[in-house]
Amino acid sequence: MKQILFAGVIGLFLTLVGTPLLIKLLARKGYGQYIRDDGPREHASKRGTPTMGGIAFIFATVAAYFLAKVITGYLDPDVDAAPTFSGLLVLGLMVGMGLVGFLDDYIKIVKRRSLGLRAKAKMAGQLIVGIGFAVLSLQFADAQGQTPASTKLSFVHDFGWSIGPVLFVVWALFMILAMSNGVNLTDGLDGLATGASVLVFSAYTFIGVWQFQESCVNAQTLTNPTACYEVRDPLDLAVVSSALMGACLGFLWWNTSPAKIFMGDTGSLALGGVLAGLAICSRTELLLAILGGLFVLITMSVVIQVGSFRLTGKRVFRMAPLQHHFELKGWSEVLVVVRFWIIQGICVVVGLGLFYAGWVADK
């Protein structure tokens, strides 16, 4: 349990201290954000703000994870504090998706255009990273035969029949692409995606701890050994979640309005990927749609807008994604962000309530 605390504190400290150093470096190199001319007029003042800030919390998360291991006795063979395959795979997914986003951001800056990687190249990068994660997550079985991921679908735990490895890879790719693009669409206002992500990571920290306490590995000590969680490394997933929560919280200090730095696609693709990875490895795949409800809502606003315009030639919203619709209605940026954070908080509370209800029902 100490790892969870250390990981969160270290992640917070590293981004609080490291982000301003990154801001100075990016500003000196002229790596500023390109702003669309068709967006809200208030966003014009953001042109030139350093971007690719996702580098800060990606580095901080990885460093916090391993430092927490070292501090709590990773080097001591008598202490079970070593990194696990589940934790490493989720971190690898975050870094891989972040690298794709970094290439996208870098090309935007160098070419001075709002579009970075070509659509096919960006998709290819996401597919390579996603397929690699999905395939590897079905390997590395532990002593109980549990792999980081399962070929069964899951809500608060696995249910139904196995869909097989091929369909699982397709399903995992869908989740990774959906969440990474969902966070990317949400990242349009200062601090919006970062704050929303902090709330979801706090939920997964709780879920990891709860699953560890009620793990089937501890079935002999449980009051009802049939009501347990078959998750390979739940406590280590909580460590990853805590490191992410702390790192994003520290980054939010600099990313909140008026933002001194933007996460860019480097950060948004990484956050979306790691959210999908946590859901897959914790066996809460469908629950993620509720826990990350704000990302789903904003993504659906784009789908509705595009679908309506193509079918009827009319727009449902003044502008998509949804946060810009309310800006054009006269809401201030801070008002939109805070209210959307409240919506995300409600989604997390509902999601955790359903998670707990599922445990009670099994008991």
mmCIF file of N, CA and C in Angstrom, residues 245-355:
data_model
loop_
_atom_site.group_PDB
_atom_site.id
_atom_site.type_symbol
_atom_site.label_atom_id
_atom_site.label_comp_id
_atom_site.label_asym_id
_atom_site.label_seq_id
_atom_site.Cartn_x
_atom_site.Cartn_y
_atom_site.Cartn_z
ATOM 1 N N MET A 245 -2.469 9.832 -11.365
ATOM 2 C CA MET A 245 -3.282 10.838 -10.686
ATOM 3 C C MET A 245 -2.409 11.967 -10.157
ATOM 4 N N GLY A 246 -1.312 11.621 -9.476
ATOM 5 C CA GLY A 246 -0.420 12.635 -8.947
ATOM 6 C C GLY A 246 0.239 13.449 -10.040
ATOM 7 N N ALA A 247 0.710 12.773 -11.091
ATOM 8 C CA ALA A 247 1.392 13.463 -12.179
ATOM 9 C C ALA A 247 0.448 14.428 -12.904
ATOM 10 N N CYS A 248 -0.782 14.000 -13.153
ATOM 11 C CA CYS A 248 -1.750 14.868 -13.838
ATOM 12 C C CYS A 248 -2.187 16.025 -12.942
ATOM 13 N N LEU A 249 -2.276 15.763 -11.640
ATOM 14 C CA LEU A 249 -2.657 16.826 -10.709
ATOM 15 C C LEU A 249 -1.584 17.911 -10.673
ATOM 16 N N GLY A 250 -0.316 17.500 -10.653
ATOM 17 C CA GLY A 250 0.760 18.479 -10.691
ATOM 18 C C GLY A 250 0.792 19.240 -12.001
ATOM 19 N N PHE A 251 0.534 18.538 -13.105
ATOM 20 C CA PHE A 251 0.495 19.193 -14.415
ATOM 21 C C PHE A 251 -0.655 20.185 -14.492
ATOM 22 N N LEU A 252 -1.779 19.851 -13.829
ATOM 23 C CA LEU A 252 -2.951 20.732 -13.842
ATOM 24 C C LEU A 252 -2.629 22.096 -13.236
ATOM 25 N N TRP A 253 -1.689 22.141 -12.292
ATOM 26 C CA TRP A 253 -1.287 23.417 -11.690
ATOM 27 C C TRP A 253 -0.849 24.409 -12.762
ATOM 28 N N TRP A 254 -0.196 23.898 -13.805
ATOM 29 C CA TRP A 254 0.318 24.751 -14.883
ATOM 30 C C TRP A 254 -0.602 24.773 -16.106
ATOM 31 N N ASN A 255 -1.494 23.791 -16.180
ATOM 32 C CA ASN A 255 -2.358 23.646 -17.342
ATOM 33 C C ASN A 255 -3.718 24.312 -17.169
ATOM 34 N N THR A 256 -4.058 24.687 -15.908
ATOM 35 C CA THR A 256 -5.357 25.302 -15.671
ATOM 36 C C THR A 256 -5.362 26.739 -16.194
ATOM 37 N N SER A 257 -6.528 27.306 -16.379
ATOM 38 C CA SER A 257 -6.676 28.625 -17.003
ATOM 39 C C SER A 257 -6.070 29.744 -16.152
ATOM 40 N N PRO A 258 -5.265 30.629 -16.793
ATOM 41 C CA PRO A 258 -4.775 30.562 -18.172
ATOM 42 C C PRO A 258 -3.591 29.610 -18.278
ATOM 43 N N ALA A 259 -3.691 28.657 -19.178
ATOM 44 C CA ALA A 259 -2.694 27.600 -19.277
ATOM 45 C C ALA A 259 -1.332 28.148 -19.684
ATOM 46 N N LYS A 260 -0.309 27.669 -18.982
ATOM 47 C CA LYS A 260 1.063 28.004 -19.343
ATOM 48 C C LYS A 260 1.631 26.990 -20.325
ATOM 49 N N ILE A 261 0.935 25.853 -20.454
ATOM 50 C CA ILE A 261 1.370 24.788 -21.346
ATOM 51 C C ILE A 261 0.173 23.912 -21.681
ATOM 52 N N PHE A 262 0.165 23.348 -22.883
ATOM 53 C CA PHE A 262 -0.868 22.398 -23.306
ATOM 54 C C PHE A 262 -0.274 21.002 -23.366
ATOM 55 N N MET A 263 -1.102 19.988 -23.108
ATOM 56 C CA MET A 263 -0.600 18.616 -23.176
ATOM 57 C C MET A 263 -0.364 18.160 -24.600
ATOM 58 N N GLY A 264 -1.105 18.716 -25.568
ATOM 59 C CA GLY A 264 -0.959 18.316 -26.956
ATOM 60 C C GLY A 264 -1.420 16.880 -27.182
ATOM 61 N N ASP A 265 -1.264 16.406 -28.416
ATOM 62 C CA ASP A 265 -1.595 15.015 -28.713
ATOM 63 C C ASP A 265 -0.668 14.068 -27.958
ATOM 64 N N THR A 266 0.529 14.536 -27.625
ATOM 65 C CA THR A 266 1.450 13.733 -26.820
ATOM 66 C C THR A 266 0.764 13.273 -25.543
ATOM 67 N N GLY A 267 0.083 14.192 -24.879
ATOM 68 C CA GLY A 267 -0.580 13.876 -23.630
ATOM 69 C C GLY A 267 -1.931 13.222 -23.803
ATOM 70 N N SER A 268 -2.739 13.730 -24.728
ATOM 71 C CA SER A 268 -4.109 13.224 -24.855
ATOM 72 C C SER A 268 -4.146 11.778 -25.346
ATOM 73 N N LEU A 269 -3.308 11.440 -26.322
ATOM 74 C CA LEU A 269 -3.288 10.048 -26.790
ATOM 75 C C LEU A 269 -2.747 9.121 -25.710
ATOM 76 N N ALA A 270 -1.762 9.599 -24.950
ATOM 77 C CA ALA A 270 -1.207 8.786 -23.871
ATOM 78 C C ALA A 270 -2.246 8.538 -22.784
ATOM 79 N N LEU A 271 -2.973 9.574 -22.380
ATOM 80 C CA LEU A 271 -3.989 9.427 -21.334
ATOM 81 C C LEU A 271 -5.116 8.512 -21.780
ATOM 82 N N GLY A 272 -5.582 8.687 -23.008
ATOM 83 C CA GLY A 272 -6.647 7.823 -23.505
ATOM 84 C C GLY A 272 -6.208 6.375 -23.583
ATOM 85 N N GLY A 273 -4.969 6.157 -24.039
ATOM 86 C CA GLY A 273 -4.459 4.797 -24.131
ATOM 87 C C GLY A 273 -4.334 4.135 -22.781
ATOM 88 N N VAL A 274 -3.808 4.868 -21.803
ATOM 89 C CA VAL A 274 -3.601 4.268 -20.484
ATOM 90 C C VAL A 274 -4.936 4.021 -19.773
ATOM 91 N N LEU A 275 -5.935 4.842 -20.025
ATOM 92 C CA LEU A 275 -7.266 4.588 -19.464
ATOM 93 C C LEU A 275 -7.829 3.268 -20.001
ATOM 94 N N ALA A 276 -7.697 3.063 -21.306
ATOM 95 C CA ALA A 276 -8.163 1.809 -21.895
ATOM 96 C C ALA A 276 -7.370 0.634 -21.337
ATOM 97 N N GLY A 277 -6.057 0.814 -21.182
ATOM 98 C CA GLY A 277 -5.229 -0.252 -20.638
ATOM 99 C C GLY A 277 -5.613 -0.623 -19.222
ATOM 100 N N LEU A 278 -5.888 0.370 -18.384
ATOM 101 C CA LEU A 278 -6.313 0.102 -17.013
ATOM 102 C C LEU A 278 -7.640 -0.654 -16.993
ATOM 103 N N ALA A 279 -8.568 -0.253 -17.856
ATOM 104 C CA ALA A 279 -9.874 -0.918 -17.900
ATOM 105 C C ALA A 279 -9.738 -2.371 -18.338
ATOM 106 N N ILE A 280 -8.899 -2.610 -19.336
ATOM 107 C CA ILE A 280 -8.726 -3.968 -19.851
ATOM 108 C C ILE A 280 -8.074 -4.867 -18.805
ATOM 109 N N CYS A 281 -7.027 -4.376 -18.162
ATOM 110 C CA CYS A 281 -6.286 -5.203 -17.202
ATOM 111 C C CYS A 281 -7.001 -5.347 -15.859
ATOM 112 N N SER A 282 -7.901 -4.430 -15.534
ATOM 113 C CA SER A 282 -8.662 -4.539 -14.286
ATOM 114 C C SER A 282 -10.021 -5.198 -14.499
ATOM 115 N N ARG A 283 -10.287 -5.646 -15.717
ATOM 116 C CA ARG A 283 -11.551 -6.317 -16.055
ATOM 117 C C ARG A 283 -12.759 -5.409 -15.827
ATOM 118 N N THR A 284 -12.628 -4.144 -16.221
ATOM 119 C CA THR A 284 -13.747 -3.189 -16.103
ATOM 120 C C THR A 284 -13.944 -2.463 -17.431
ATOM 121 N N GLU A 285 -13.915 -3.199 -18.508
ATOM 122 C CA GLU A 285 -13.904 -2.594 -19.845
ATOM 123 C C GLU A 285 -15.150 -1.746 -20.110
ATOM 124 N N LEU A 286 -16.331 -2.320 -19.921
ATOM 125 C CA LEU A 286 -17.561 -1.580 -20.198
ATOM 126 C C LEU A 286 -17.831 -0.515 -19.135
ATOM 127 N N LEU A 287 -17.334 -0.730 -17.929
ATOM 128 C CA LEU A 287 -17.496 0.263 -16.864
ATOM 129 C C LEU A 287 -16.759 1.557 -17.203
ATOM 130 N N LEU A 288 -15.711 1.467 -18.024
ATOM 131 C CA LEU A 288 -14.945 2.658 -18.400
ATOM 132 C C LEU A 288 -15.818 3.677 -19.128
ATOM 133 N N ALA A 289 -16.827 3.196 -19.848
ATOM 134 C CA ALA A 289 -17.728 4.117 -20.551
ATOM 135 C C ALA A 289 -18.489 5.003 -19.579
ATOM 136 N N ILE A 290 -18.670 4.531 -18.351
ATOM 137 C CA ILE A 290 -19.346 5.323 -17.321
ATOM 138 C C ILE A 290 -18.331 6.136 -16.528
ATOM 139 N N LEU A 291 -17.246 5.498 -16.097
ATOM 140 C CA LEU A 291 -16.212 6.208 -15.345
ATOM 141 C C LEU A 291 -15.640 7.369 -16.161
ATOM 142 N N GLY A 292 -15.473 7.155 -17.445
ATOM 143 C CA GLY A 292 -14.989 8.209 -18.339
ATOM 144 C C GLY A 292 -16.125 8.823 -19.143
ATOM 145 N N GLY A 293 -17.261 9.011 -18.491
ATOM 146 C CA GLY A 293 -18.471 9.454 -19.181
ATOM 147 C C GLY A 293 -18.325 10.771 -19.926
ATOM 148 N N LEU A 294 -17.521 11.709 -19.390
ATOM 149 C CA LEU A 294 -17.353 12.998 -20.066
ATOM 150 C C LEU A 294 -16.696 12.809 -21.427
ATOM 151 N N PHE A 295 -15.684 11.927 -21.496
ATOM 152 C CA PHE A 295 -15.012 11.671 -22.763
ATOM 153 C C PHE A 295 -15.979 11.063 -23.779
ATOM 154 N N VAL A 296 -16.848 10.183 -23.302
ATOM 155 C CA VAL A 296 -17.853 9.561 -24.172
ATOM 156 C C VAL A 296 -18.843 10.620 -24.656
ATOM 157 N N LEU A 297 -19.308 11.477 -23.749
ATOM 158 C CA LEU A 297 -20.276 12.514 -24.097
ATOM 159 C C LEU A 297 -19.716 13.461 -25.163
ATOM 160 N N ILE A 298 -18.482 13.883 -24.985
ATOM 161 C CA ILE A 298 -17.872 14.814 -25.935
ATOM 162 C C ILE A 298 -17.629 14.138 -27.273
ATOM 163 N N THR A 299 -17.225 12.878 -27.250
ATOM 164 C CA THR A 299 -17.039 12.142 -28.504
ATOM 165 C C THR A 299 -18.360 11.998 -29.251
ATOM 166 N N MET A 300 -19.420 11.681 -28.515
ATOM 167 C CA MET A 300 -20.731 11.523 -29.147
ATOM 168 C C MET A 300 -21.231 12.832 -29.745
ATOM 169 N N SER A 301 -20.866 13.963 -29.138
ATOM 170 C CA SER A 301 -21.289 15.257 -29.702
ATOM 171 C C SER A 301 -20.690 15.458 -31.092
ATOM 172 N N VAL A 302 -19.461 14.987 -31.289
ATOM 173 C CA VAL A 302 -18.825 15.094 -32.608
ATOM 174 C C VAL A 302 -19.499 14.152 -33.593
ATOM 175 N N VAL A 303 -19.790 12.926 -33.137
ATOM 176 C CA VAL A 303 -20.464 11.950 -34.004
ATOM 177 C C VAL A 303 -21.831 12.474 -34.433
ATOM 178 N N ILE A 304 -22.564 13.029 -33.493
ATOM 179 C CA ILE A 304 -23.898 13.572 -33.797
ATOM 180 C C ILE A 304 -23.792 14.757 -34.763
ATOM 181 N N GLN A 305 -22.840 15.639 -34.514
ATOM 182 C CA GLN A 305 -22.675 16.814 -35.370
ATOM 183 C C GLN A 305 -22.346 16.420 -36.804
ATOM 184 N N VAL A 306 -21.387 15.518 -36.957
ATOM 185 C CA VAL A 306 -20.976 15.086 -38.295
ATOM 186 C C VAL A 306 -22.104 14.323 -38.987
ATOM 187 N N GLY A 307 -22.747 13.405 -38.226
ATOM 188 C CA GLY A 307 -23.832 12.621 -38.809
ATOM 189 C C GLY A 307 -25.003 13.480 -39.243
ATOM 190 N N SER A 308 -25.377 14.444 -38.415
ATOM 191 C CA SER A 308 -26.486 15.324 -38.744
ATOM 192 C C SER A 308 -26.192 16.177 -39.973
ATOM 193 N N PHE A 309 -24.972 16.693 -40.047
ATOM 194 C CA PHE A 309 -24.626 17.555 -41.180
ATOM 195 C C PHE A 309 -24.603 16.772 -42.488
ATOM 196 N N ARG A 310 -24.092 15.548 -42.437
ATOM 197 C CA ARG A 310 -24.032 14.742 -43.661
ATOM 198 C C ARG A 310 -25.404 14.261 -44.106
ATOM 199 N N LEU A 311 -26.297 13.994 -43.148
ATOM 200 C CA LEU A 311 -27.619 13.473 -43.492
ATOM 201 C C LEU A 311 -28.618 14.570 -43.828
ATOM 202 N N THR A 312 -28.552 15.694 -43.097
ATOM 203 C CA THR A 312 -29.562 16.740 -43.256
ATOM 204 C C THR A 312 -28.995 18.086 -43.701
ATOM 205 N N GLY A 313 -27.669 18.222 -43.640
ATOM 206 C CA GLY A 313 -27.064 19.501 -43.979
ATOM 207 C C GLY A 313 -27.175 20.524 -42.858
ATOM 208 N N LYS A 314 -27.678 20.088 -41.690
ATOM 209 C CA LYS A 314 -27.832 20.997 -40.549
ATOM 210 C C LYS A 314 -26.960 20.535 -39.380
ATOM 211 N N ARG A 315 -26.556 21.504 -38.563
ATOM 212 C CA ARG A 315 -25.733 21.215 -37.395
ATOM 213 C C ARG A 315 -26.598 21.235 -36.133
ATOM 214 N N VAL A 316 -26.367 20.292 -35.248
ATOM 215 C CA VAL A 316 -27.088 20.225 -33.981
ATOM 216 C C VAL A 316 -26.501 21.221 -32.990
ATOM 217 N N PHE A 317 -25.181 21.342 -32.989
ATOM 218 C CA PHE A 317 -24.484 22.228 -32.066
ATOM 219 C C PHE A 317 -23.856 23.396 -32.828
ATOM 220 N N ARG A 318 -23.646 24.490 -32.142
ATOM 221 C CA ARG A 318 -22.992 25.626 -32.784
ATOM 222 C C ARG A 318 -21.586 25.273 -33.228
ATOM 223 N N MET A 319 -20.946 24.413 -32.443
ATOM 224 C CA MET A 319 -19.624 23.921 -32.799
ATOM 225 C C MET A 319 -19.363 22.661 -32.007
ATOM 226 N N ALA A 320 -18.679 21.725 -32.616
ATOM 227 C CA ALA A 320 -18.271 20.505 -31.916
ATOM 228 C C ALA A 320 -16.743 20.484 -31.854
ATOM 229 N N PRO A 321 -16.188 19.895 -30.785
ATOM 230 C CA PRO A 321 -16.790 19.163 -29.674
ATOM 231 C C PRO A 321 -17.668 20.043 -28.768
ATOM 232 N N LEU A 322 -18.382 19.387 -27.874
ATOM 233 C CA LEU A 322 -19.455 20.002 -27.104
ATOM 234 C C LEU A 322 -19.017 21.214 -26.292
ATOM 235 N N GLN A 323 -17.801 21.200 -25.757
ATOM 236 C CA GLN A 323 -17.355 22.312 -24.909
ATOM 237 C C GLN A 323 -17.336 23.637 -25.677
ATOM 238 N N HIS A 324 -17.047 23.577 -26.970
ATOM 239 C CA HIS A 324 -17.008 24.805 -27.763
ATOM 240 C C HIS A 324 -18.413 25.325 -28.070
ATOM 241 N N HIS A 325 -19.386 24.419 -28.091
ATOM 242 C CA HIS A 325 -20.786 24.838 -28.274
ATOM 243 C C HIS A 325 -21.196 25.784 -27.150
ATOM 244 N N PHE A 326 -20.843 25.420 -25.918
ATOM 245 C CA PHE A 326 -21.225 26.259 -24.778
ATOM 246 C C PHE A 326 -20.408 27.541 -24.719
ATOM 247 N N GLU A 327 -19.180 27.494 -25.204
ATOM 248 C CA GLU A 327 -18.402 28.731 -25.303
ATOM 249 C C GLU A 327 -19.084 29.721 -26.240
ATOM 250 N N LEU A 328 -19.545 29.221 -27.381
ATOM 251 C CA LEU A 328 -20.215 30.089 -28.356
ATOM 252 C C LEU A 328 -21.581 30.545 -27.863
ATOM 253 N N LYS A 329 -22.147 29.862 -26.865
ATOM 254 C CA LYS A 329 -23.400 30.304 -26.259
ATOM 255 C C LYS A 329 -23.170 31.396 -25.215
ATOM 256 N N GLY A 330 -21.904 31.691 -24.932
ATOM 257 C CA GLY A 330 -21.594 32.777 -24.013
ATOM 258 C C GLY A 330 -21.012 32.360 -22.681
ATOM 259 N N TRP A 331 -20.858 31.042 -22.448
ATOM 260 C CA TRP A 331 -20.243 30.602 -21.205
ATOM 261 C C TRP A 331 -18.754 30.927 -21.239
ATOM 262 N N SER A 332 -18.205 31.348 -20.118
ATOM 263 C CA SER A 332 -16.769 31.575 -20.046
ATOM 264 C C SER A 332 -16.048 30.227 -20.043
ATOM 265 N N GLU A 333 -14.777 30.249 -20.432
ATOM 266 C CA GLU A 333 -14.011 29.005 -20.487
ATOM 267 C C GLU A 333 -13.952 28.325 -19.121
ATOM 268 N N VAL A 334 -13.709 29.100 -18.072
ATOM 269 C CA VAL A 334 -13.618 28.532 -16.726
ATOM 270 C C VAL A 334 -14.953 27.918 -16.317
ATOM 271 N N LEU A 335 -16.062 28.556 -16.660
ATOM 272 C CA LEU A 335 -17.379 28.033 -16.307
ATOM 273 C C LEU A 335 -17.621 26.692 -16.987
ATOM 274 N N VAL A 336 -17.268 26.598 -18.267
ATOM 275 C CA VAL A 336 -17.432 25.335 -18.990
ATOM 276 C C VAL A 336 -16.597 24.239 -18.340
ATOM 277 N N VAL A 337 -15.341 24.547 -18.037
ATOM 278 C CA VAL A 337 -14.434 23.549 -17.475
ATOM 279 C C VAL A 337 -14.946 23.044 -16.131
ATOM 280 N N VAL A 338 -15.311 23.958 -15.238
ATOM 281 C CA VAL A 338 -15.755 23.544 -13.907
ATOM 282 C C VAL A 338 -17.036 22.716 -13.989
ATOM 283 N N ARG A 339 -17.974 23.134 -14.812
ATOM 284 C CA ARG A 339 -19.225 22.383 -14.927
ATOM 285 C C ARG A 339 -18.996 21.011 -15.557
ATOM 286 N N PHE A 340 -18.092 20.933 -16.508
ATOM 287 C CA PHE A 340 -17.782 19.639 -17.112
ATOM 288 C C PHE A 340 -17.037 18.747 -16.122
ATOM 289 N N TRP A 341 -16.197 19.347 -15.270
ATOM 290 C CA TRP A 341 -15.564 18.557 -14.210
ATOM 291 C C TRP A 341 -16.619 17.973 -13.273
ATOM 292 N N ILE A 342 -17.647 18.759 -12.987
ATOM 293 C CA ILE A 342 -18.728 18.274 -12.122
ATOM 294 C C ILE A 342 -19.428 17.084 -12.774
ATOM 295 N N ILE A 343 -19.670 17.191 -14.082
ATOM 296 C CA ILE A 343 -20.287 16.079 -14.814
ATOM 297 C C ILE A 343 -19.401 14.839 -14.730
ATOM 298 N N GLN A 344 -18.101 15.041 -14.914
ATOM 299 C CA GLN A 344 -17.177 13.908 -14.833
ATOM 300 C C GLN A 344 -17.152 13.318 -13.427
ATOM 301 N N GLY A 345 -17.208 14.179 -12.416
ATOM 302 C CA GLY A 345 -17.256 13.689 -11.043
ATOM 303 C C GLY A 345 -18.480 12.842 -10.790
ATOM 304 N N ILE A 346 -19.618 13.251 -11.324
ATOM 305 C CA ILE A 346 -20.851 12.471 -11.184
ATOM 306 C C ILE A 346 -20.691 11.108 -11.861
ATOM 307 N N CYS A 347 -20.062 11.102 -13.038
ATOM 308 C CA CYS A 347 -19.835 9.842 -13.758
ATOM 309 C C CYS A 347 -18.977 8.891 -12.936
ATOM 310 N N VAL A 348 -17.946 9.424 -12.283
ATOM 311 C CA VAL A 348 -17.072 8.589 -11.459
ATOM 312 C C VAL A 348 -17.836 8.028 -10.264
ATOM 313 N N VAL A 349 -18.649 8.870 -9.621
ATOM 314 C CA VAL A 349 -19.434 8.406 -8.473
ATOM 315 C C VAL A 349 -20.402 7.305 -8.899
ATOM 316 N N VAL A 350 -21.080 7.494 -10.021
ATOM 317 C CA VAL A 350 -22.016 6.479 -10.522
ATOM 318 C C VAL A 350 -21.264 5.196 -10.867
ATOM 319 N N GLY A 351 -20.122 5.347 -11.532
ATOM 320 C CA GLY A 351 -19.335 4.175 -11.914
ATOM 321 C C GLY A 351 -18.859 3.380 -10.714
ATOM 322 N N LEU A 352 -18.351 4.066 -9.693
ATOM 323 C CA LEU A 352 -17.911 3.378 -8.486
ATOM 324 C C LEU A 352 -19.085 2.756 -7.740
ATOM 325 N N GLY A 353 -20.238 3.431 -7.793
ATOM 326 C CA GLY A 353 -21.434 2.864 -7.182
ATOM 327 C C GLY A 353 -21.830 1.556 -7.843
ATOM 328 N N LEU A 354 -21.755 1.510 -9.165
ATOM 329 C CA LEU A 354 -22.070 0.279 -9.891
ATOM 330 C C LEU A 354 -21.034 -0.803 -9.600
ATOM 331 N N PHE A 355 -19.774 -0.389 -9.489
ATOM 332 C CA PHE A 355 -18.715 -1.354 -9.155
ATOM 333 C C PHE A 355 -18.980 -1.986 -7.798
#
